[in-house]
Coordinates of C-alpha atoms in Angstrom, one line a residue:
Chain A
X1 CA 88.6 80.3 119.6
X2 CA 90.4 81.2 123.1
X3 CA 92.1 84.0 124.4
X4 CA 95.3 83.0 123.0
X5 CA 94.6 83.0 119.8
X6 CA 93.4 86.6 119.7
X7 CA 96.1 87.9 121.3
X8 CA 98.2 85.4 118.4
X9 CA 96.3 88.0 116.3
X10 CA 96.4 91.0 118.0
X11 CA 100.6 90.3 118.1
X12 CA 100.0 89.7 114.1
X13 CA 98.2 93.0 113.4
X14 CA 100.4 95.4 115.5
X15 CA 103.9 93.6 114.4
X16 CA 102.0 94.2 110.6
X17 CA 102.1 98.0 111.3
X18 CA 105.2 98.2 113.0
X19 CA 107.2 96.1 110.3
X20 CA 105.3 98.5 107.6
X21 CA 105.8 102.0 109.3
X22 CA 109.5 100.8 110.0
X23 CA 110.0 100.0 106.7
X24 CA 108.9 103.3 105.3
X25 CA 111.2 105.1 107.4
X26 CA 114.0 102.5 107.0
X27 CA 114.3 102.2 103.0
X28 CA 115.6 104.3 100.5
X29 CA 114.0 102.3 97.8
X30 CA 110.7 104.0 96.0
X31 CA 109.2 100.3 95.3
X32 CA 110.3 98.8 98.7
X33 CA 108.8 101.9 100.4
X34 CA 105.3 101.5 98.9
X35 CA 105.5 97.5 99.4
X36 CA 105.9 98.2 103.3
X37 CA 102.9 100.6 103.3
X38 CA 100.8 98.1 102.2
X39 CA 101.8 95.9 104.6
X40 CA 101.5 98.3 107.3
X41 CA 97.8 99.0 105.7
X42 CA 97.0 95.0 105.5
X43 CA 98.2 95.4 109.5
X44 CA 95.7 97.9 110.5
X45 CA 92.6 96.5 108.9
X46 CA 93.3 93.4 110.8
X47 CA 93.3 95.6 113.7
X48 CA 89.8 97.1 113.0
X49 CA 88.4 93.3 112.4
X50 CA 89.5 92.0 115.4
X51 CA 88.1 94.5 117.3
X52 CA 84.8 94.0 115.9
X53 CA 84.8 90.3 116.8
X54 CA 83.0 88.2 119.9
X55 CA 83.1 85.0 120.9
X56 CA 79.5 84.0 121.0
X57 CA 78.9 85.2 117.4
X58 CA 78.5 84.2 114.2
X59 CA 79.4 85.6 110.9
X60 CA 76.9 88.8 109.9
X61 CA 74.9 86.9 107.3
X62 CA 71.2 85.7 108.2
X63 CA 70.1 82.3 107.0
X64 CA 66.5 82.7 106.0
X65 CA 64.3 80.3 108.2
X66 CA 66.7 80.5 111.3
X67 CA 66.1 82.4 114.6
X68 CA 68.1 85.5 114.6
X69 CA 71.5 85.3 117.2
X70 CA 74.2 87.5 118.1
X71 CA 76.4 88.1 115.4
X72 CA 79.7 89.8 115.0
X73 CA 80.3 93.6 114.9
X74 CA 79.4 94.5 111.1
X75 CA 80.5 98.0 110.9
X76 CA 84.5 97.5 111.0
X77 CA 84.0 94.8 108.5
X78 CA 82.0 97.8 106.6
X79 CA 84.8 99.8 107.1
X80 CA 87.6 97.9 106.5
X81 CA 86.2 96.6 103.3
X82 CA 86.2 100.2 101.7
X83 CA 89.7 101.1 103.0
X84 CA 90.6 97.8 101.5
X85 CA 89.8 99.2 98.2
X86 CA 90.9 102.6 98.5
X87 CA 94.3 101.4 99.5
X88 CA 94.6 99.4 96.0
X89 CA 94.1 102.6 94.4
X90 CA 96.5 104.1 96.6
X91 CA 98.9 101.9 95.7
X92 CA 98.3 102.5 92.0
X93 CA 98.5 105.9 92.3
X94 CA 102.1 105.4 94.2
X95 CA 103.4 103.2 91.9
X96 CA 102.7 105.5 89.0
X97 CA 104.1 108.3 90.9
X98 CA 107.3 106.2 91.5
X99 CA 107.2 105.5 87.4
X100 CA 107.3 108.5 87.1
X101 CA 110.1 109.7 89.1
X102 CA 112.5 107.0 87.4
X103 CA 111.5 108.6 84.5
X104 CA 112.5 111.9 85.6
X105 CA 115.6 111.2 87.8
X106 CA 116.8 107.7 86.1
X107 CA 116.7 105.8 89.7
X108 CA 114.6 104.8 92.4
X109 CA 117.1 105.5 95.3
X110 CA 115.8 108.7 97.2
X111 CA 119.0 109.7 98.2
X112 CA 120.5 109.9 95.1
X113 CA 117.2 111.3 94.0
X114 CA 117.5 113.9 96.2
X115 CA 121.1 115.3 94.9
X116 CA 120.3 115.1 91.5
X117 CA 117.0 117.3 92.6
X118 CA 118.8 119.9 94.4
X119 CA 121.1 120.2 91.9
X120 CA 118.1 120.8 89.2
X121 CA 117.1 123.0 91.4
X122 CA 120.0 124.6 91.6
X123 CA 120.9 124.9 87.7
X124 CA 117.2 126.4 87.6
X125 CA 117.7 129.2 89.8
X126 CA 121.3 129.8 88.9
X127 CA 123.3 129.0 91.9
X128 CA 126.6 127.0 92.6
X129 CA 125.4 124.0 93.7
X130 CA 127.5 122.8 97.4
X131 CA 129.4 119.9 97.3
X132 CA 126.9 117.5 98.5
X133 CA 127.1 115.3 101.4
X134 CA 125.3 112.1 99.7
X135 CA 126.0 112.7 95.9
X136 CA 130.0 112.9 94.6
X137 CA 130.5 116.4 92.6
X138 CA 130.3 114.6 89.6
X139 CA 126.8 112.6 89.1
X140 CA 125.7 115.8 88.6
X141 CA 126.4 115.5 85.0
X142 CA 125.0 112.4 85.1
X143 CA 121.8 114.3 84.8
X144 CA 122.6 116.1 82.1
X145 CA 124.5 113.5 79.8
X146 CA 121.0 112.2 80.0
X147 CA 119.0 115.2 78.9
X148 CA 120.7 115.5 76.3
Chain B
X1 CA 96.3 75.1 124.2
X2 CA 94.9 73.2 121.5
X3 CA 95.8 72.1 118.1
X4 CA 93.9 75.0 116.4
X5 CA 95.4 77.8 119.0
X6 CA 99.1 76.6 117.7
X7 CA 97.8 76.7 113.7
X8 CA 97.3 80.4 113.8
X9 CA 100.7 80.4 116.1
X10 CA 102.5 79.0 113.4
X11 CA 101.1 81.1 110.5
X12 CA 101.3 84.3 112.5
X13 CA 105.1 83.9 113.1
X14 CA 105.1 82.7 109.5
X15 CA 103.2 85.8 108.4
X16 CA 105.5 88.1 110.3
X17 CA 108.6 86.3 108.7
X18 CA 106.9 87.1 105.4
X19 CA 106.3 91.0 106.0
X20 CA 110.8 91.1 107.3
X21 CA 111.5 89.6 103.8
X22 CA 109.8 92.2 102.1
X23 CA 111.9 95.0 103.3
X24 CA 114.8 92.6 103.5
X25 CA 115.0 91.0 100.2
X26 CA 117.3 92.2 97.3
X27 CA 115.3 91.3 94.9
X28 CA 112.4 93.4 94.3
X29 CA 110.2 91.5 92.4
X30 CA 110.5 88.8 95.2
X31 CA 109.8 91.2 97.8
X32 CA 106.7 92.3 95.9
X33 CA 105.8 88.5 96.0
X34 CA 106.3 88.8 99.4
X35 CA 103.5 91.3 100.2
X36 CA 101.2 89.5 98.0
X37 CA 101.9 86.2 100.2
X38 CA 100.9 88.6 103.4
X39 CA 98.1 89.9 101.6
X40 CA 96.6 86.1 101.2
X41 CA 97.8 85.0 104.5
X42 CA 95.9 87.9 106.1
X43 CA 92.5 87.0 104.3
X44 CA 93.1 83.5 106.1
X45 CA 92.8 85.1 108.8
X46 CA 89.9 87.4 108.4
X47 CA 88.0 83.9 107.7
X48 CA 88.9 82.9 110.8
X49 CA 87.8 85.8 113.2
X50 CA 84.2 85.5 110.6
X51 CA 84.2 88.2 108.2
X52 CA 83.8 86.4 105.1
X53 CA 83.6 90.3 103.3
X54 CA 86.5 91.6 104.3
X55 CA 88.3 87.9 103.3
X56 CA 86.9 87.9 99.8
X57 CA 87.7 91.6 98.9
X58 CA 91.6 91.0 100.7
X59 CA 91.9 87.9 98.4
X60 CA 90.4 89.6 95.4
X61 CA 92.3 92.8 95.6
X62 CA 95.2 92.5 97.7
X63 CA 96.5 89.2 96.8
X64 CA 95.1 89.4 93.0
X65 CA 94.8 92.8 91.4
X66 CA 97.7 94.1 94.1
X67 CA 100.1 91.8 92.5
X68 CA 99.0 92.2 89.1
X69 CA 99.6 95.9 89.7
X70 CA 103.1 95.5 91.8
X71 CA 104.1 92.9 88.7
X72 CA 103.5 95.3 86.1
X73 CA 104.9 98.5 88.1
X74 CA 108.2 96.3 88.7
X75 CA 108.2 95.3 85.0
X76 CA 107.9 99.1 83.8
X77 CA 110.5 100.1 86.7
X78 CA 113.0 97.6 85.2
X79 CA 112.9 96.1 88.3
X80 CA 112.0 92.7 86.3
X81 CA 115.3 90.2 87.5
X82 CA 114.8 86.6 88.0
X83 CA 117.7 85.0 89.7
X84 CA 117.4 81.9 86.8
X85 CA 117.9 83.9 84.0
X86 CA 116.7 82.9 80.3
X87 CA 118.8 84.3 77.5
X88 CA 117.7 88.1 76.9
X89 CA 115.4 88.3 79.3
X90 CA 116.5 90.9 81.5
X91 CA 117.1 92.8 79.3
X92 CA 114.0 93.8 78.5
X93 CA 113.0 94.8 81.9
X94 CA 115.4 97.6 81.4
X95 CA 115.0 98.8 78.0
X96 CA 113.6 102.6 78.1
X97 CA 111.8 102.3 74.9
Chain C
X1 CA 124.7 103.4 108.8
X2 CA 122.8 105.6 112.1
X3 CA 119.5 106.7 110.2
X4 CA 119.2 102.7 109.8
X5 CA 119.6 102.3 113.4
X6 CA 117.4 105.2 114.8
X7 CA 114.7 103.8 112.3
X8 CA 115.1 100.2 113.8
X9 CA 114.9 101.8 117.4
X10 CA 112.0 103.7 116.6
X11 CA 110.0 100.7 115.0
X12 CA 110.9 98.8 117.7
X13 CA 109.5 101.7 119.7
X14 CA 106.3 102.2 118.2
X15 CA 105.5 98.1 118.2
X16 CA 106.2 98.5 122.2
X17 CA 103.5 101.9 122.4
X18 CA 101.2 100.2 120.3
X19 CA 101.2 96.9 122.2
X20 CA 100.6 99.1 125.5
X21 CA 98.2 101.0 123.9
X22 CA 95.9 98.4 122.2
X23 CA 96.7 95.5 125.3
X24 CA 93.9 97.3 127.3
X25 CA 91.4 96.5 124.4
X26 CA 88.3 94.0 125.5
X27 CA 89.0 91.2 122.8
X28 CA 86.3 88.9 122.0
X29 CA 83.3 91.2 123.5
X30 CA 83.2 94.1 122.7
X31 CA 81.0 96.7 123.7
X32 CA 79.0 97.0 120.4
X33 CA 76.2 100.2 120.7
X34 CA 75.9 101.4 117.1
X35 CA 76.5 97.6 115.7
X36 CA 73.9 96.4 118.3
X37 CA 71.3 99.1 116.7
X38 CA 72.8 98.0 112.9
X39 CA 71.5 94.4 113.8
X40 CA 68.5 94.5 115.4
X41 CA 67.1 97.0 112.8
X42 CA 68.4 96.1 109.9
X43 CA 66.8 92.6 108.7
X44 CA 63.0 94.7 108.8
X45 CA 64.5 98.2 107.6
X46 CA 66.8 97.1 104.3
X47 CA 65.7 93.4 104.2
X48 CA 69.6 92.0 103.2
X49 CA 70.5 88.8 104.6
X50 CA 74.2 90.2 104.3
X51 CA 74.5 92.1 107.0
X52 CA 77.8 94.0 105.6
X53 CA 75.8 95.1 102.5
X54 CA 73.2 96.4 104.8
X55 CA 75.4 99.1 106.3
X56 CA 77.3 100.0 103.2
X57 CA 75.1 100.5 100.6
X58 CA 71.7 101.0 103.2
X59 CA 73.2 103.4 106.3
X60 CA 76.8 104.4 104.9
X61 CA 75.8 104.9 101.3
X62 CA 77.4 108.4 101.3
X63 CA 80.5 106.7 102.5
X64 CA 80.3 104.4 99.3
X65 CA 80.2 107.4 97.4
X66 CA 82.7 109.0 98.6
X67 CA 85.2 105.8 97.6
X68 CA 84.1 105.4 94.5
X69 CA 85.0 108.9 94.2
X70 CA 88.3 108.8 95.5
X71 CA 88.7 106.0 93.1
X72 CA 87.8 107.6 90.3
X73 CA 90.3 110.3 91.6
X74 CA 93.0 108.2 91.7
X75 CA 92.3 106.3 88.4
X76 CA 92.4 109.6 87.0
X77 CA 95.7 110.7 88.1
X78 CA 97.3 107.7 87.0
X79 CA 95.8 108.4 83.7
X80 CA 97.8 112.0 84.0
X81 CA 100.8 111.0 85.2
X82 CA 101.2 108.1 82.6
X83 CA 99.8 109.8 80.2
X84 CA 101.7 110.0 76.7
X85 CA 103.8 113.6 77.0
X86 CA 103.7 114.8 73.2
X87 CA 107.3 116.0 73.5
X88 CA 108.6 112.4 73.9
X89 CA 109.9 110.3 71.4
X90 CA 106.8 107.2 70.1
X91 CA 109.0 104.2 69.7
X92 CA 107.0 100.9 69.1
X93 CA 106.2 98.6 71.8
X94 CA 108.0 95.3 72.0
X95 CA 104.8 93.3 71.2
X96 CA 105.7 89.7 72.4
X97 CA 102.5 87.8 71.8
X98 CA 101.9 85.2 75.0
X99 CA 102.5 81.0 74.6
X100 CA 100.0 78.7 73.7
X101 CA 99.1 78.1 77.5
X102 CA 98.7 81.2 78.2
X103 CA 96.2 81.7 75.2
X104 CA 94.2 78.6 75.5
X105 CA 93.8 78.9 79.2
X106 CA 92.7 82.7 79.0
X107 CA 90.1 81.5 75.9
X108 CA 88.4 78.5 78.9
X109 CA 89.0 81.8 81.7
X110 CA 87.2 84.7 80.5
X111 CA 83.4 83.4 80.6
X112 CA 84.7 81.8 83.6
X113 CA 85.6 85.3 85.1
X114 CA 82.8 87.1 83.4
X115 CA 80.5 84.2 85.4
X116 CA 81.8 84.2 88.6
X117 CA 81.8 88.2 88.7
X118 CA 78.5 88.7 88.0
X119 CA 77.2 86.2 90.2
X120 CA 79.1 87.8 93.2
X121 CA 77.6 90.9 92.0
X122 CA 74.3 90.3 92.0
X123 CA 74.1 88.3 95.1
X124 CA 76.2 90.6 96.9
X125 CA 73.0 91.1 99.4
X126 CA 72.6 87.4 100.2
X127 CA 76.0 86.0 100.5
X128 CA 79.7 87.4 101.3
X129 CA 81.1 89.1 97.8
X130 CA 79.4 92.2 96.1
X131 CA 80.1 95.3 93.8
X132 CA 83.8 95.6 95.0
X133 CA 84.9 92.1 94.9
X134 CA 83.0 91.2 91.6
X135 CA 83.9 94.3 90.1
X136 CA 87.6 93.0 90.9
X137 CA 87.1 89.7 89.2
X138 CA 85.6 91.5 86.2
X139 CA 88.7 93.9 85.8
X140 CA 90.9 90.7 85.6
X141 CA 88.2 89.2 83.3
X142 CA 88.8 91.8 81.1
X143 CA 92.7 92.7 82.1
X144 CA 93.8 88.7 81.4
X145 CA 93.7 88.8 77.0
X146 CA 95.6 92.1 77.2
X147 CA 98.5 89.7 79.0
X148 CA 97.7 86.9 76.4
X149 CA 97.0 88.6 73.1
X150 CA 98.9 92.4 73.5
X151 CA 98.0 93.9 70.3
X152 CA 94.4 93.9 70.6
X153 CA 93.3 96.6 73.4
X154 CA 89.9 96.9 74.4
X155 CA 89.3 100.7 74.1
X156 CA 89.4 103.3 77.0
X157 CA 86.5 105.0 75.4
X158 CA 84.1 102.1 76.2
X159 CA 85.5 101.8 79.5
X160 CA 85.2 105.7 79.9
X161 CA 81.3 105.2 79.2
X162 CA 80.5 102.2 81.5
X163 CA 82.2 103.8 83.8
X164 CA 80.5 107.4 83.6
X165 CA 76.9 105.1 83.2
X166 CA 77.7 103.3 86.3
X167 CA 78.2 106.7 88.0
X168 CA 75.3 108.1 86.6
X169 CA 73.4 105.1 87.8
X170 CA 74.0 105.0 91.3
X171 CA 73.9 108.9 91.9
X172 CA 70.2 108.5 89.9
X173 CA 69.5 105.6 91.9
X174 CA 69.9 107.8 95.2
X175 CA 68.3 110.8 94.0
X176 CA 65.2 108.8 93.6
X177 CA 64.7 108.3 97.1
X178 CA 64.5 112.7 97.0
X179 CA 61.2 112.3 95.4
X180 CA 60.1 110.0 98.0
X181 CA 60.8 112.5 100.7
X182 CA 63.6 110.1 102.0
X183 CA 66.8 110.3 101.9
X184 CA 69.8 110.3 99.6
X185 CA 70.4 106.6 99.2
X186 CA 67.7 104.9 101.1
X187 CA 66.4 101.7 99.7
X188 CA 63.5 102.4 98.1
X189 CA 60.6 99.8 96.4
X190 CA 60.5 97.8 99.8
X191 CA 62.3 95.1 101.7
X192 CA 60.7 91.9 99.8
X193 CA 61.4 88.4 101.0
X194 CA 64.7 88.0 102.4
X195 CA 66.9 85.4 101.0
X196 CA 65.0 85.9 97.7
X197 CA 67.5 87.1 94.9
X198 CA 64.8 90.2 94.0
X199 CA 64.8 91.5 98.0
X200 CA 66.1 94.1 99.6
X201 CA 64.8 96.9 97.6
X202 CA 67.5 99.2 95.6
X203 CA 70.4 97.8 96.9
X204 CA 70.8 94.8 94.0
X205 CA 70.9 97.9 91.3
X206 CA 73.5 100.3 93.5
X207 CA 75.6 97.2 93.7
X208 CA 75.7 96.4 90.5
X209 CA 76.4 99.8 89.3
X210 CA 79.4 100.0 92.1
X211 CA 80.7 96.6 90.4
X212 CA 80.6 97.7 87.0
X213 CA 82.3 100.9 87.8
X214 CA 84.6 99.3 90.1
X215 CA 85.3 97.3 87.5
X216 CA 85.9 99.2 84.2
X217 CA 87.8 101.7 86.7
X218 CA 90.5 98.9 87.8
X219 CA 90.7 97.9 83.9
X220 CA 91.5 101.0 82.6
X221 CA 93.8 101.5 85.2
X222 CA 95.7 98.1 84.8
X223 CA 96.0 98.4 80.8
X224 CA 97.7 102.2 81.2
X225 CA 99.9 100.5 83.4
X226 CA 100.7 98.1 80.8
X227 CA 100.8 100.3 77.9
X228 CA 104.6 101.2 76.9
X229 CA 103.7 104.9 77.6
X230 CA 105.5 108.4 77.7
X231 CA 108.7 106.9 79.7

């Protein structure tokens, strides 16, 4: 392995997190938005491995009967194996959340999400809601044909 | 710069092609594909810099029960379109009861 | 059309910072103090050939806790979020019974699953695998006739007990250390030989209690997902 090819990977972990935190920002999408923080997540526990590697080591498992040698950095590995796991049940837990939310609003696209929201909100609290600036005056009774 | 050092080129580029179709795909379920492909690509990789842990639990839960999950999520979304369509099926993806 | 933009400047942005940031890193050696220590000590202290188990169940075992917490946290939201709202109309689910292939195959999978899970269970402190990746294959051991055969559910109750038993198991297995004077979580009954599937002390039962919970957590998790609930 030569210092080309961790850079190569170095390149592949930060482009991971930048493609992932970009595409949070950049979506509307509920689903596309929790695909790219998983990829931005996938990016930073590359990070934490390669930072725990060396060149003269082997992997951290001992081989009963052989003399004891230097031997990668175990405690990102640790680390990154338990965040691996939480982030599944992060992503569970988003995805149900997003289930959810189509169930409420009837769409996944937060902007449209948003209107119908504030004008929810609105009808709740009793005020005339604004002409909004990303939702025509009349989805509004989009929302409730559907209720009822 | 050897054979191996333009292997993990190729699948690094590849990788990162991989991660732009997921937030650049129309189709959802594809671009849930997508992140399941980066998922197992990335294991590879954690084989190759020696962390045969962290490689199994990526391939076991971010390319197999991640999918799974993303698969049924898209299917309960309606989200559930595949571009060669059998009869009836998409509708089904959509159906609120 | 300009959020898009600014978003695609600022990604571009942060890839630049980060690249500055983590250029200056020493790649390839890095100075290891506390994974020097983990090394040298560990082989005589916890007696694991893997050296991975040794610092997750041995000298981060509250940290272990602490996921399988937030696990059970989230498993448990999803539970209350998808949970059947009485208000809402019951419709029957569409039950589409899976192919032949589908069927047969999952009939030759499952002891298949059931074997290779274990097996990376309980040698989790010898070779790369353990609790979380085992407990992984076990939820799709049990996850795979659901897809094949929809009308027969394995029940949440049963999954609700191996999963509180589990729990039980591991926060029973730490507490006994207490009454040794040690403490919460350190491997007790000695190292033993290494390599030997019986070594390392507790670590082969708080592994094995991780997978199981690990695994009828995922399970449960997967089939209310699949379940046509309160939407």
């Amino acid at each position: 392995m030569t210092e080309f090819t961790l850079y190569t990977f170095l390149a592949a972990s930060l482009g991971l997190i930048a493609i992932g935190i970009g595409g949070v920002i950049l979506s509307r999408n509920l689903f596309r938005i929790v695909l790219a923080l998983s990829i931005a997540e996938a990016g930073g526990n590359l990070l934490l491995v390669l930072i725990g590697f060396r060149h003269d080591a082997i992997a951290p498992i001992i081989e009963p009967g052989r003399a004891l040698t230097t031997m990668v950095d175990s405690i990102p590995q640790a680390m990154v194996l338990t965040s691996i796991v939480i982030g599944a049940g992060v992503q569970a837990l988003a995805l149900a959340l997003a289930i959810r939310a189509r169930a409420s609003y009837g769409t996944l696209d937060m902007g449209i999400m948003r209107a119908r929201m504030e004008a929810d909100i609105n009808r709740v609290a009793g005020a005339e809601s604004a002409a909004s600036l990303h939702a025509p005056a009349s989805s509004s009774t989009l929302l409730t044909e559907r209720k009822a | 710069m050897s054979w191996a050092d333009l292997i993990v080129l190729l699948m690094v580029v590849l990788v990162l092609a991989t991660a732009f179709a997921t937030l650049f795909l129309r189709n959802l379920l594809g671009a849930a594909v997508a992140t399941t492909l980066v998922s197992l690509a990335v294991s590879v990789f954690y084989v190759i810099l020696r962390a045969p842990d962290v490689a199994l639990t990526e391939a076991a839960v971010g390319a197999g029960l991640s999918g799974l999950l993303l698969a049924l999520a898209a299917k309960r979304l309606g989200l559930w379109h595949i571009e060669v369509q059998e009869a009836g099926l998409d509708e089904r993806g959509d159906d609120p009861c | 059309m300009l959020t898009r933009y600014s978003a695609l400047i600022f990604a571009a942005g942060l890839a630049f910072m980060l690249f500055v940031l983590f250029s200056g890193l020493p790649l390839g050696a890095p100075g290891m103090v506390v994974g020097q220590a983990v090394l040298d000590r560990a082989p005589a202290e916890v007696g694991a050939a893997n050296i991975v188990t040794a610092v997750v169940l041995g000298y981060r075992g509250i940290d272990t806790m602490g996921e399988l917490a937030i696990l059970f946290a989230a498993a448990t939201a999803i539970g209350l979020v998808l949970g059947r709202s009485r208000g809402s109309r019951h419709c029957p689910p569409a039950i589409q019974p899976g192919g032949f292939i589908l069927r047969a195959g999952n009939d030759m999978l499952f002891p298949l699953l059931l074997v290779v899970g274990l097996y990376i269970i309980l040698h989790g402190h010898l070779t790369p695998g353990g609790g979380f990746q085992g407990g992984v294959v076990l939820a799709a051991a049990f996850v795979l006739p659901v897809l094949a055969r929809p009308t027969d559910m394995p029940s949440h109750a049963a999954m609700a007990w191996i999963e509180g038993l589990a729990g039980a198991a591991f926060i029973l297995t730490g507490m006994a250390a207490l009454a040794y004077d040690r403490a919460f979580l350190a491997p007790l009954l000695g190292t033993g030989e290494m390599g030997a599937l019986v070594s390392a002390g507790t670590l082969p039962i708080l592994y094995l209690a991780v997978g199981l919970k690990v695994g009828a957590e995922l399970a449960s998790l997967l089939l209310s997902l699949t379940e046509e609930g309160g939407d």
